[in-house]
Amino acid sequence: MLSRLMSGSNRSLDLPCVCTVRLLDDSEYTCNVQRDAKGQQLFDLLCHHLNLLEKDYFGIRYVDPDKQRHWLEFTKGIAKQMRARPPFILCFRVKFYPPDPAALKEEITRYLVFLQVKRDLYHGRLLCKTSDAALLAAYILQAEIGDYDPGKHPEGYSSKFQFLPKHSEKLERRIAEIHRNELSGLLPPQAELCFLRKAQTLETYGVDPHPCKDVSGNSAFLAFTPFGFIVLQGNKRVHFIKWSDATKMKFEGKTFHLYVREKEEKRLVLTFLAPTPEACKHLWKCGVENQSFYKLENSNQVRTVSSSNLFFKGSRFRYSGRVAKEVMESSAKIKREPPEIHRAGMVPSRSCPSISHGLRLSSVPRTRRRAVHISIMEGLESLRDSAHSTPVRSTDNIDALSPCSSRETVISDEAYTPCSSILPTPVYESNLELSIGHQVNGATCTTQDEESDLAAPSIPDLEIPPPALPGPERASLREPEPEQANKFLQSVLRLLAVTLCLLLALLLLLVVLAESDLELAFLRDIRLTPEFQQFHYQYFCPLRRWVSCKLHPLIRLIDS
C-alpha cells in the first residue's frame, strides 16, 4: 500500500505543468514544462519561439495569489515561485529597457521593444507633454497603416483609434496632421525606430512605476530607468539619482531606503513607505537588478546583496544575468540572416487597442468622452501644479540634495497617474481610492488590461494623491498606530535577544578564564591581573559553591 502511494506521488510530480505566456503582441504561447523545471527553461523556449537572440533585455512576469507582481527568477523552479496550481499564466515583457534602442543589432529586438513602449504609452507609464504625445502617436499610425491615403482615411480617421490614456479633439487633429504631412514615405521599421528614438529622450522612458509614500505621507511613484533612479510626484520628476551615485538599497518591512553619495564624501538617505512588505521587497529586488545590469562592467562584479542589519533579519538576493555592456558586446557578434517579422497589425488586442483593431469608441458620443475625461481630472487637480519635493533624511546633517539630483523637471501637462491595472504593486488603502472607475474616454480600464488579467480577483483602483494636509493629519498618513507599535515591540525584542546573547558569550568567556587549563598567552596574562584574582576569589568561587550546593541534591535524585 505504501509503495502504491509513493509511486502515485512520484507520478504526480512527473506530470508536466501547462504554462501560458502572453506575448507583447497579445498572442499567447502555451507549452508544457516539468514541475521541477526552472525559469530559464521556459524563457529559452519563449526566445526560441520568437527567434530572439538579444534576449537579456526581456523577462517573464507573473502575479502571485496576493496580486503582487514579480519577475520570474530563472535560477529557481517555476512551480515554487508561482505559489499557485497549474495551468500557470505569465507575461513576456521588457525587463531592462535598452539605453539606446537604435544600437540594437536585430530588427526583431527593436520591434519587441517598440511593442512594449507602445503599450507603456497607452497605459500611462510613458507620460509626456502633448506635443511629444502627438508625434509618438503619429509614428504608431505610420508604422501600422502606412502613408496617408485620402481614399482610405477620411476626415477624423485618427479619432477612431486610441494611443494614449486620454484624448482630445485638438490632439487627434494634431496626430492626423503630423501623419499626413510629415511622415509620408516611412516604412514600418523606420517609423518604429523613430518612435523609439523619440521615446528614449523622455523622462519616463523605461519607467515601471512603484506607488509609495514619502516620509511626510505624500504619494509618489518610484521607478528605475536605464540611467538611474527617479521619483515622480504630480506632473514633475522631483528626484533623479544616477546609478553611479546610488551606493546602497535596502528595505525593512514596508520601508525602503536608498543611500546616495554626494560631494565631499557626504551621504544622503531617501526613505519611502511601500503599501505592503511584499511590495517593498519587490521594489528592492527590482532596484538591485537594474543597478547591476546598467552600472557594472561585467557579471563577475555581481555580488550577493543583503538587506539585513543587527536587529532585522533581511533577505539575500543576487542578480543572475549578464550586464548591459556584456549584452552589447555579445550582440555585436551576431551574424545571421535577419529573421522574418510577423507584425501584429492584423492581430486583435485585448489590452492595447491599435490602429487596425477597429473603432476605438464608435458607440460613445464625443461629448460623453470629454465629460468622463473631466470627471477623471477633477480628482487630480490638487497635484496639477504640485511642487512637492520628497523629504530627505541625511546622515551628515544635510537638508537637501544637490541641485543636480533634486532639480524638479516638468514631465507632462498632467499628473503622473498610470492605470492601476499595470502597476507592479497593488494599492490596498480603500479610503484613498478613486470613487469612480478608471474610465478612459468613456471606456472602463479594467483588470483585463496589461498583466492584471493574470490574477482572478480584481485589483483595487489606483489611489489618488490627496491635497497637502496640516502637519498632524499628514503625519497620521505615515503608518497605522498598531503597525508602529508592532515595529517598536519587534525592535525591543531584538535588542533584548542581542543583549542576552552578549551576556551569555561574556559568561562563557569568564568560565573559560576561571576553569580551563588552556595555557594561551593572552589568557595567562588576564589570569595574573590583580583585578581578575580579586573577582575570582570574592565572586566567582562563592557563586560556583552556591550553584554546586543547589545542583547536588538534583544530581543525587537523578542517580537514584
Coordinates of C-alpha atoms in Angstrom, one line a residue:
M1 CA 0.0 0.0 0.0
L2 CA 2.8 2.4 0.9
S3 CA 4.6 1.6 -2.3
R4 CA 1.5 2.4 -4.3
L5 CA 1.1 5.8 -2.5
M6 CA 4.7 6.6 -3.1
S7 CA 4.5 5.6 -6.8
G8 CA 1.4 7.8 -7.2
S9 CA 3.0 10.8 -5.6
N10 CA 6.1 10.3 -7.8
R11 CA 3.8 10.1 -10.9
S12 CA 2.1 13.3 -10.0
L13 CA 5.5 15.0 -9.7
D14 CA 6.4 13.8 -13.1
L15 CA 3.3 15.3 -14.8
P16 CA 4.1 18.3 -16.9
C17 CA 2.8 21.8 -16.0
V18 CA 1.0 23.8 -18.6
C19 CA 2.4 27.4 -18.9
T20 CA 0.6 30.0 -21.0
V21 CA 2.6 33.1 -21.7
R22 CA 1.0 36.3 -23.1
L23 CA 3.4 38.0 -25.6
L24 CA 3.8 41.6 -26.4
D25 CA 1.5 41.4 -29.4
D26 CA -1.2 39.9 -27.2
S27 CA -0.9 36.5 -28.8
E28 CA -0.3 33.5 -26.5
Y29 CA 2.3 30.8 -26.3
T30 CA 1.5 27.6 -24.5
C31 CA 4.0 24.9 -23.6
N32 CA 4.4 22.0 -21.1
V33 CA 7.3 22.0 -18.7
Q34 CA 8.2 19.6 -15.9
R35 CA 7.0 20.5 -12.5
D36 CA 10.6 21.0 -11.2
A37 CA 11.7 23.0 -14.3
K38 CA 13.5 26.2 -13.6
G39 CA 12.5 29.6 -15.1
Q40 CA 15.4 29.5 -17.5
Q41 CA 13.9 26.6 -19.4
L42 CA 10.6 28.4 -20.0
F43 CA 12.5 31.6 -21.0
D44 CA 14.6 29.6 -23.5
L45 CA 11.5 28.1 -25.1
L46 CA 10.0 31.5 -25.5
C47 CA 13.1 33.0 -27.1
H48 CA 13.3 30.1 -29.5
H49 CA 9.6 30.6 -30.4
L50 CA 10.2 34.3 -31.0
N51 CA 13.6 33.6 -32.8
L52 CA 15.1 36.1 -30.4
L53 CA 18.9 36.2 -29.7
E54 CA 19.2 39.6 -27.8
K55 CA 17.1 38.2 -25.0
D56 CA 18.8 39.7 -22.0
Y57 CA 16.5 42.8 -22.1
F58 CA 13.4 40.7 -21.6
G59 CA 11.8 38.8 -18.7
I60 CA 8.7 36.9 -17.6
R61 CA 6.3 38.5 -15.2
Y62 CA 3.6 36.8 -13.1
V63 CA 1.2 37.7 -10.3
D64 CA 1.0 35.8 -7.0
P65 CA -2.2 34.9 -5.2
D66 CA -1.9 38.2 -3.2
K67 CA -2.0 40.2 -6.5
Q68 CA 1.7 41.2 -6.2
R69 CA 3.6 41.2 -9.4
H70 CA 7.0 39.5 -9.7
W71 CA 9.7 38.8 -12.2
L72 CA 10.3 35.1 -12.7
E73 CA 13.7 34.2 -11.4
F74 CA 15.5 31.9 -13.9
T75 CA 17.6 30.1 -11.3
K76 CA 14.6 28.9 -9.3
G77 CA 11.8 26.4 -10.0
I78 CA 8.7 27.8 -11.7
A79 CA 6.2 26.0 -9.5
K80 CA 7.8 27.1 -6.3
Q81 CA 7.7 30.7 -7.4
M82 CA 4.1 30.8 -8.7
R83 CA 2.6 29.6 -5.4
A84 CA -0.5 28.6 -7.4
R85 CA -1.8 25.5 -9.1
P86 CA -1.3 24.9 -12.9
P87 CA -2.0 26.0 -15.5
F88 CA 0.3 28.9 -15.0
I89 CA -0.3 32.2 -16.7
L90 CA 2.6 34.6 -17.2
C91 CA 3.6 37.6 -19.4
F92 CA 6.6 38.2 -21.6
R93 CA 7.7 41.8 -21.2
V94 CA 10.7 44.1 -21.5
K95 CA 12.6 44.0 -18.2
F96 CA 15.6 46.1 -18.9
Y97 CA 15.0 48.9 -21.5
P98 CA 17.9 49.4 -23.8
P99 CA 19.5 52.8 -23.2
D100 CA 19.8 53.3 -27.0
P101 CA 17.3 51.3 -29.0
A102 CA 19.0 52.3 -32.2
A103 CA 22.1 50.4 -31.1
L104 CA 20.2 47.1 -31.0
K105 CA 21.6 44.6 -33.5
E106 CA 18.5 43.0 -34.8
E107 CA 15.2 44.4 -36.1
I108 CA 13.2 41.7 -34.2
T109 CA 14.5 43.0 -30.9
R110 CA 13.7 46.6 -31.8
Y111 CA 10.2 45.6 -32.8
L112 CA 9.5 43.8 -29.5
V113 CA 10.8 46.9 -27.6
F114 CA 8.6 49.1 -29.8
L115 CA 5.6 46.9 -28.8
Q116 CA 6.5 47.4 -25.1
V117 CA 7.0 51.1 -25.3
K118 CA 3.7 51.5 -27.3
R119 CA 2.0 49.6 -24.5
D120 CA 3.6 51.9 -22.0
L121 CA 2.3 54.9 -23.9
Y122 CA -1.3 53.5 -23.9
H123 CA -1.3 52.6 -20.2
G124 CA 0.1 55.9 -19.0
R125 CA 3.6 54.7 -17.9
L126 CA 5.2 56.7 -20.7
L127 CA 3.9 60.2 -19.8
C128 CA 4.9 63.2 -21.8
K129 CA 3.8 66.6 -23.0
T130 CA 1.1 66.9 -25.5
S131 CA 3.4 67.8 -28.4
D132 CA 5.5 64.7 -27.8
A133 CA 2.5 62.5 -27.4
A134 CA 1.1 63.6 -30.8
L135 CA 4.4 62.8 -32.5
L136 CA 4.6 59.4 -30.9
A137 CA 1.1 58.6 -31.9
A138 CA 1.7 59.7 -35.4
Y139 CA 4.7 57.3 -35.6
I140 CA 2.5 54.5 -34.5
L141 CA -0.1 55.4 -37.2
Q142 CA 2.6 55.4 -39.9
A143 CA 4.1 52.0 -38.7
E144 CA 0.7 50.3 -38.7
I145 CA -1.3 51.8 -41.6
G146 CA 1.4 53.3 -43.7
D147 CA 1.2 56.5 -45.7
Y148 CA -1.9 58.7 -45.6
D149 CA -4.4 57.8 -48.3
P150 CA -7.4 60.1 -48.8
G151 CA -9.4 57.2 -50.2
K152 CA -8.9 55.0 -47.1
H153 CA -8.5 57.6 -44.4
P154 CA -11.5 60.1 -44.3
E155 CA -11.6 63.2 -42.2
G156 CA -11.2 62.5 -38.5
Y157 CA -9.7 59.0 -39.1
S158 CA -7.3 59.4 -36.2
S159 CA -10.2 59.7 -33.7
K160 CA -11.2 56.1 -34.4
F161 CA -8.1 54.8 -32.6
Q162 CA -6.5 55.1 -29.2
F163 CA -2.8 55.5 -28.5
L164 CA -3.0 57.3 -25.1
P165 CA -5.0 57.1 -21.9
K166 CA -6.7 60.4 -22.7
H167 CA -7.5 62.0 -26.0
S168 CA -8.9 65.4 -27.0
E169 CA -10.1 66.7 -30.4
K170 CA -7.1 69.0 -30.7
L171 CA -4.7 66.2 -30.0
E172 CA -6.4 64.0 -32.6
R173 CA -6.3 66.7 -35.2
R174 CA -2.6 67.2 -34.5
I175 CA -1.8 63.5 -34.8
A176 CA -3.5 63.3 -38.2
E177 CA -1.7 66.4 -39.3
I178 CA 1.7 65.0 -38.5
H179 CA 0.9 61.7 -40.0
R180 CA -0.4 63.3 -43.2
N181 CA 2.2 65.9 -43.8
E182 CA 5.5 64.9 -42.1
L183 CA 5.8 61.1 -42.1
S184 CA 5.0 60.1 -45.7
G185 CA 7.3 57.5 -47.1
L186 CA 8.5 56.0 -43.8
L187 CA 8.4 52.2 -43.8
P188 CA 7.2 50.3 -40.6
P189 CA 10.8 49.6 -39.4
Q190 CA 11.8 53.2 -39.9
A191 CA 8.7 54.6 -38.2
E192 CA 9.3 52.2 -35.2
L193 CA 12.9 53.3 -34.9
C194 CA 11.9 57.0 -35.0
F195 CA 9.3 56.2 -32.3
L196 CA 11.9 54.6 -30.1
R197 CA 14.4 57.4 -30.6
K198 CA 11.8 60.0 -29.5
A199 CA 10.6 57.9 -26.6
Q200 CA 14.2 57.4 -25.2
T201 CA 14.5 61.1 -24.8
L202 CA 11.5 61.3 -22.4
E203 CA 11.9 61.4 -18.6
T204 CA 9.6 58.4 -18.2
Y205 CA 11.2 56.1 -20.8
G206 CA 11.7 52.6 -19.2
V207 CA 9.6 53.5 -16.1
D208 CA 7.9 50.7 -14.3
P209 CA 6.2 52.8 -11.5
H210 CA 6.0 51.6 -7.9
P211 CA 3.4 53.5 -5.8
C212 CA 4.9 54.6 -2.5
K213 CA 4.7 57.4 0.1
D214 CA 7.5 59.6 1.3
V215 CA 8.2 60.2 5.0
S216 CA 5.7 63.1 5.1
G217 CA 2.8 61.0 3.7
N218 CA 2.9 62.4 0.2
S219 CA 2.1 59.9 -2.6
A220 CA 4.8 59.3 -5.1
F221 CA 5.9 56.9 -7.8
L222 CA 9.4 55.3 -7.6
A223 CA 11.0 53.9 -10.8
F224 CA 14.2 52.6 -12.2
T225 CA 15.3 53.7 -15.7
P226 CA 18.4 52.8 -17.8
F227 CA 20.0 56.0 -16.4
G228 CA 19.1 55.9 -12.8
F229 CA 16.5 56.1 -10.0
I230 CA 13.7 58.7 -10.3
V231 CA 10.9 59.9 -8.1
L232 CA 7.7 61.3 -9.7
Q233 CA 5.2 63.4 -7.9
G234 CA 2.3 65.2 -9.6
N235 CA 3.5 66.1 -13.1
K236 CA 7.1 66.6 -12.0
R237 CA 10.2 64.5 -11.7
V238 CA 11.4 65.6 -8.2
H239 CA 14.5 63.4 -7.9
F240 CA 16.9 61.8 -10.3
I241 CA 19.8 59.7 -8.9
K242 CA 22.4 58.3 -11.3
W243 CA 23.3 54.7 -10.9
S244 CA 26.8 55.7 -10.1
D245 CA 25.6 57.8 -7.2
A246 CA 23.3 55.2 -5.7
T247 CA 25.6 53.4 -3.2
K248 CA 23.1 51.0 -1.5
M249 CA 19.5 50.0 -1.4
K250 CA 17.8 48.1 1.5
F251 CA 14.4 47.6 3.0
E252 CA 12.9 46.8 6.4
G253 CA 9.3 45.7 6.4
K254 CA 7.5 48.3 4.3
T255 CA 10.3 50.9 4.5
F256 CA 12.7 51.3 1.5
H257 CA 16.0 53.2 1.9
L258 CA 18.2 54.5 -0.9
Y259 CA 21.6 55.7 0.0
V260 CA 23.0 58.4 -2.2
R261 CA 26.6 59.5 -2.5
E262 CA 27.0 63.3 -2.5
K263 CA 30.0 65.6 -3.0
E264 CA 32.7 65.8 -0.3
E265 CA 32.1 62.2 0.8
K266 CA 28.7 63.0 2.2
R267 CA 25.9 60.6 2.1
L268 CA 22.1 61.1 1.9
V269 CA 19.3 58.6 2.5
L270 CA 15.9 58.7 0.7
T271 CA 13.2 56.9 2.6
F272 CA 9.8 55.7 1.3
L273 CA 7.0 53.6 2.5
A274 CA 5.5 50.8 0.3
P275 CA 1.9 49.6 0.6
T276 CA 3.0 46.1 1.8
P277 CA 6.2 44.4 2.9
E278 CA 6.0 42.2 -0.2
A279 CA 5.7 45.3 -2.4
C280 CA 8.8 46.8 -0.7
K281 CA 10.8 43.6 -1.2
H282 CA 9.8 43.6 -4.9
L283 CA 10.9 47.2 -5.2
W284 CA 14.2 46.4 -3.6
K285 CA 14.9 43.4 -5.9
C286 CA 14.0 45.5 -8.9
G287 CA 16.4 48.1 -7.8
V288 CA 19.2 45.7 -7.2
E289 CA 18.7 44.0 -10.6
N290 CA 18.6 47.3 -12.5
Q291 CA 21.6 48.8 -10.8
S292 CA 23.6 45.6 -11.5
F293 CA 22.5 45.5 -15.1
Y294 CA 23.2 49.1 -16.0
K295 CA 26.1 50.0 -13.7
L296 CA 28.5 47.1 -13.6
E297 CA 31.2 46.4 -16.2
N298 CA 30.8 42.6 -16.2
S299 CA 28.9 39.9 -14.4
N300 CA 31.9 38.9 -12.4
Q301 CA 31.4 42.0 -10.3
V302 CA 27.9 41.0 -9.2
R303 CA 27.7 40.3 -5.5
T304 CA 25.0 38.9 -3.2
V305 CA 23.1 41.8 -1.6
S306 CA 21.6 41.6 1.8
S307 CA 19.0 43.8 3.4
S308 CA 19.7 42.6 7.0
N309 CA 21.2 44.6 9.8
L310 CA 21.8 44.0 13.5
F311 CA 18.2 44.0 14.6
F312 CA 16.5 42.9 11.3
K313 CA 16.7 39.5 9.6
G314 CA 16.5 40.6 6.0
S315 CA 16.7 39.0 2.6
R316 CA 19.6 38.0 0.4
F317 CA 19.4 38.4 -3.4
R318 CA 21.8 38.1 -6.3
Y319 CA 21.3 39.2 -9.9
S320 CA 22.0 36.2 -12.1
G321 CA 22.1 37.5 -15.6
R322 CA 24.6 39.4 -17.8
V323 CA 25.1 43.2 -17.6
A324 CA 24.4 45.7 -20.3
K325 CA 27.9 46.1 -21.5
E326 CA 28.3 42.3 -22.0
V327 CA 24.9 42.2 -23.8
M328 CA 26.1 44.9 -26.3
E329 CA 29.4 43.0 -26.9
S330 CA 27.5 39.8 -27.5
S331 CA 25.0 41.4 -29.8
A332 CA 27.9 42.8 -32.0
K333 CA 28.9 39.2 -32.7
I334 CA 25.5 38.1 -34.0
K335 CA 25.9 37.0 -37.7
R336 CA 22.8 35.6 -39.3
E337 CA 20.2 36.5 -41.8
P338 CA 17.6 38.8 -40.3
P339 CA 14.6 36.7 -39.1
E340 CA 11.2 37.3 -40.7
I341 CA 9.0 39.6 -38.5
H342 CA 5.3 39.0 -38.4
R343 CA 4.0 42.3 -37.3
A344 CA 0.9 42.3 -35.1
G345 CA -1.1 44.9 -37.1
M346 CA -3.8 42.4 -38.0
V347 CA -4.0 40.7 -34.6
P348 CA -6.8 41.8 -32.3
S349 CA -5.5 43.2 -29.0
R350 CA -7.2 42.8 -25.6
S351 CA -5.2 45.4 -23.6
C352 CA -3.7 47.8 -26.1
P353 CA -6.2 48.9 -28.9
S354 CA -4.2 49.6 -32.0
I355 CA -4.7 51.1 -35.4
S356 CA -6.0 48.1 -37.2
H357 CA -8.1 46.9 -34.3
G358 CA -11.2 48.7 -35.3
L359 CA -13.1 51.6 -33.9
R360 CA -11.9 52.9 -30.6
L361 CA -15.3 54.2 -29.3
S362 CA -17.8 54.3 -32.0
S363 CA -20.9 53.9 -29.7
V364 CA -20.0 56.7 -27.3
P365 CA -20.5 60.3 -28.3
R366 CA -17.5 62.7 -28.2
T367 CA -19.3 64.9 -25.7
R368 CA -19.7 62.0 -23.3
R369 CA -16.0 61.2 -23.7
R370 CA -15.0 64.7 -22.8
A371 CA -17.3 64.6 -19.8
V372 CA -15.7 61.5 -18.5
H373 CA -12.3 62.9 -19.1
I374 CA -13.2 66.0 -17.0
S375 CA -14.6 63.8 -14.2
I376 CA -11.3 61.9 -14.0
M377 CA -9.2 65.0 -13.9
E378 CA -11.2 66.5 -11.0
G379 CA -9.5 64.2 -8.6
L380 CA -6.1 65.2 -9.9
E381 CA -6.4 68.9 -9.7
S382 CA -4.8 69.0 -6.3
L383 CA -1.5 67.9 -7.8
R384 CA -1.8 69.6 -11.2
D385 CA 0.6 72.3 -10.1
S386 CA 2.3 70.3 -7.3
A387 CA 5.7 71.3 -6.3
H388 CA 6.2 68.6 -3.6
S389 CA 9.7 67.6 -3.0
T390 CA 10.4 64.2 -1.4
P391 CA 11.9 64.9 2.1
V392 CA 15.4 63.6 2.6
R393 CA 16.9 62.1 5.7
S394 CA 20.6 62.9 5.8
T395 CA 23.3 61.1 7.7
D396 CA 25.5 64.2 7.5
N397 CA 23.1 66.9 8.6
I398 CA 22.4 67.9 5.0
D399 CA 18.9 69.2 4.3
A400 CA 18.7 68.9 0.6
L401 CA 20.0 67.1 -2.4
S402 CA 22.5 68.7 -4.7
P403 CA 20.9 70.8 -7.5
C404 CA 21.8 68.2 -10.0
S405 CA 19.8 65.4 -8.4
S406 CA 16.9 67.3 -6.8
R407 CA 16.0 69.8 -9.6
E408 CA 12.3 69.4 -10.4
T409 CA 11.5 68.8 -14.0
V410 CA 8.0 69.0 -15.5
I411 CA 7.5 65.8 -17.5
S412 CA 3.9 66.3 -18.6
D413 CA 0.9 68.6 -18.8
E414 CA -0.9 66.3 -16.4
A415 CA -0.2 64.5 -13.2
Y416 CA 1.5 61.1 -13.5
T417 CA -1.3 58.6 -12.9
P418 CA -0.8 55.3 -14.7
C419 CA -3.7 52.9 -14.8
S420 CA -3.7 50.8 -11.6
S421 CA -4.1 47.6 -13.6
I422 CA -0.5 47.9 -14.8
L423 CA 1.2 48.8 -11.6
P424 CA 3.7 46.3 -10.2
T425 CA 2.3 46.8 -6.7
P426 CA -1.3 46.6 -5.6
V427 CA -2.7 49.5 -3.6
Y428 CA -4.9 48.4 -0.7
E429 CA -5.9 51.7 1.0
S430 CA -9.6 51.9 0.2
N431 CA -10.1 55.2 1.9
L432 CA -7.9 56.9 -0.7
E433 CA -9.1 55.1 -3.7
L434 CA -10.8 56.9 -6.6
S435 CA -14.5 56.7 -6.2
I436 CA -15.2 56.5 -10.0
G437 CA -13.9 53.6 -12.1
H438 CA -10.8 54.0 -14.2
Q439 CA -12.6 55.3 -17.3
V440 CA -10.6 56.4 -20.3
N441 CA -12.5 58.2 -23.0
G442 CA -15.7 56.5 -21.8
A443 CA -14.3 53.0 -21.7
T444 CA -13.5 51.4 -18.4
C445 CA -9.9 50.4 -17.8
T446 CA -10.5 47.1 -16.2
T447 CA -8.2 44.5 -14.7
Q448 CA -8.2 42.8 -18.1
D449 CA -5.7 45.4 -19.2
E450 CA -2.0 44.6 -19.3
E451 CA -0.7 41.9 -16.9
S452 CA -3.6 42.4 -14.5
D453 CA -5.6 39.7 -16.2
L454 CA -3.2 37.2 -14.7
A455 CA -5.0 37.4 -11.4
A456 CA -8.6 36.3 -11.0
P457 CA -9.6 38.9 -8.4
S458 CA -9.7 42.5 -9.5
I459 CA -7.0 44.9 -8.3
P460 CA -8.3 47.9 -6.4
D461 CA -8.2 51.2 -8.2
L462 CA -5.2 53.4 -8.0
E463 CA -5.2 55.8 -5.1
I464 CA -5.3 59.5 -6.0
P465 CA -2.8 61.6 -4.1
P466 CA -4.7 63.8 -1.6
P467 CA -4.1 67.5 -1.1
A468 CA -1.4 68.6 1.2
L469 CA -2.7 68.3 4.8
P470 CA -1.7 70.0 8.0
G471 CA 1.3 68.6 10.0
P472 CA -0.6 66.3 12.4
E473 CA -3.0 65.0 9.8
R474 CA -0.3 64.4 7.3
A475 CA 1.9 62.6 9.8
S476 CA -1.0 60.3 10.6
L477 CA -0.8 59.0 7.0
R478 CA 2.6 57.5 7.5
E479 CA 1.6 54.3 9.1
P480 CA -1.3 53.0 11.3
E481 CA -0.5 53.1 15.0
P482 CA -0.8 49.3 15.6
E483 CA 1.8 48.7 12.9
Q484 CA 4.1 51.3 14.5
A485 CA 3.6 49.6 17.9
N486 CA 4.3 46.2 16.4
K487 CA 7.5 47.5 14.9
F488 CA 8.6 49.1 18.2
L489 CA 7.9 45.8 20.0
Q490 CA 9.8 43.8 17.5
S491 CA 12.8 46.2 17.8
V492 CA 12.7 45.9 21.6
L493 CA 12.6 42.1 21.4
R494 CA 15.5 42.0 19.0
L495 CA 17.5 44.3 21.4
L496 CA 16.8 42.0 24.3
A497 CA 17.8 38.9 22.3
V498 CA 21.1 40.5 21.3
T499 CA 21.8 41.6 24.9
L500 CA 21.2 38.1 26.2
C501 CA 23.5 36.6 23.6
L502 CA 26.2 39.1 24.5
L503 CA 25.8 38.3 28.2
L504 CA 25.9 34.5 27.5
A505 CA 29.1 35.0 25.5
L506 CA 30.7 37.0 28.3
L507 CA 29.7 34.3 30.8
L508 CA 31.3 31.6 28.7
L509 CA 34.5 33.7 28.4
L510 CA 34.6 34.0 32.2
V511 CA 34.2 30.3 32.7
V512 CA 37.0 29.6 30.2
L513 CA 39.2 32.1 32.1
A514 CA 38.5 30.7 35.5
E515 CA 38.1 27.0 35.0
S516 CA 40.1 26.0 31.9
D517 CA 43.7 24.9 31.8
L518 CA 44.4 26.5 28.5
E519 CA 47.9 28.0 28.6
L520 CA 47.4 30.6 26.0
A521 CA 49.5 33.8 26.4
F522 CA 46.6 36.2 26.5
L523 CA 44.6 34.0 28.9
R524 CA 47.5 33.7 31.2
D525 CA 48.1 37.4 31.2
I526 CA 44.4 38.0 32.1
R527 CA 44.5 35.5 35.0
L528 CA 47.6 37.2 36.5
T529 CA 46.0 40.6 36.7
P530 CA 45.0 41.7 40.3
E531 CA 41.5 42.6 39.2
F532 CA 40.8 39.1 37.9
Q533 CA 42.3 37.5 41.0
Q534 CA 40.0 39.6 43.2
F535 CA 37.0 38.7 41.0
H536 CA 37.8 35.0 41.1
Y537 CA 38.1 34.7 44.9
Q538 CA 35.5 37.1 46.0
Y539 CA 32.7 36.5 43.5
F540 CA 33.3 33.5 41.2
C541 CA 34.3 30.9 43.7
P542 CA 31.3 31.6 46.1
L543 CA 29.0 31.6 43.1
R544 CA 30.3 28.2 42.0
R545 CA 29.9 26.7 45.5
W546 CA 26.3 28.0 45.7
V547 CA 25.4 26.5 42.3
S548 CA 27.1 23.2 43.3
C549 CA 25.1 23.0 46.5
K550 CA 21.8 23.6 44.7
L551 CA 22.5 21.1 41.9
H552 CA 23.9 18.4 44.2
P553 CA 20.5 17.1 45.5
L554 CA 19.2 17.1 42.0
I555 CA 22.1 15.1 40.7
R556 CA 21.7 12.5 43.6
L557 CA 17.9 12.2 42.8
I558 CA 18.7 11.6 39.1
D559 CA 21.3 8.9 40.0
S560 CA 18.9 7.1 42.4

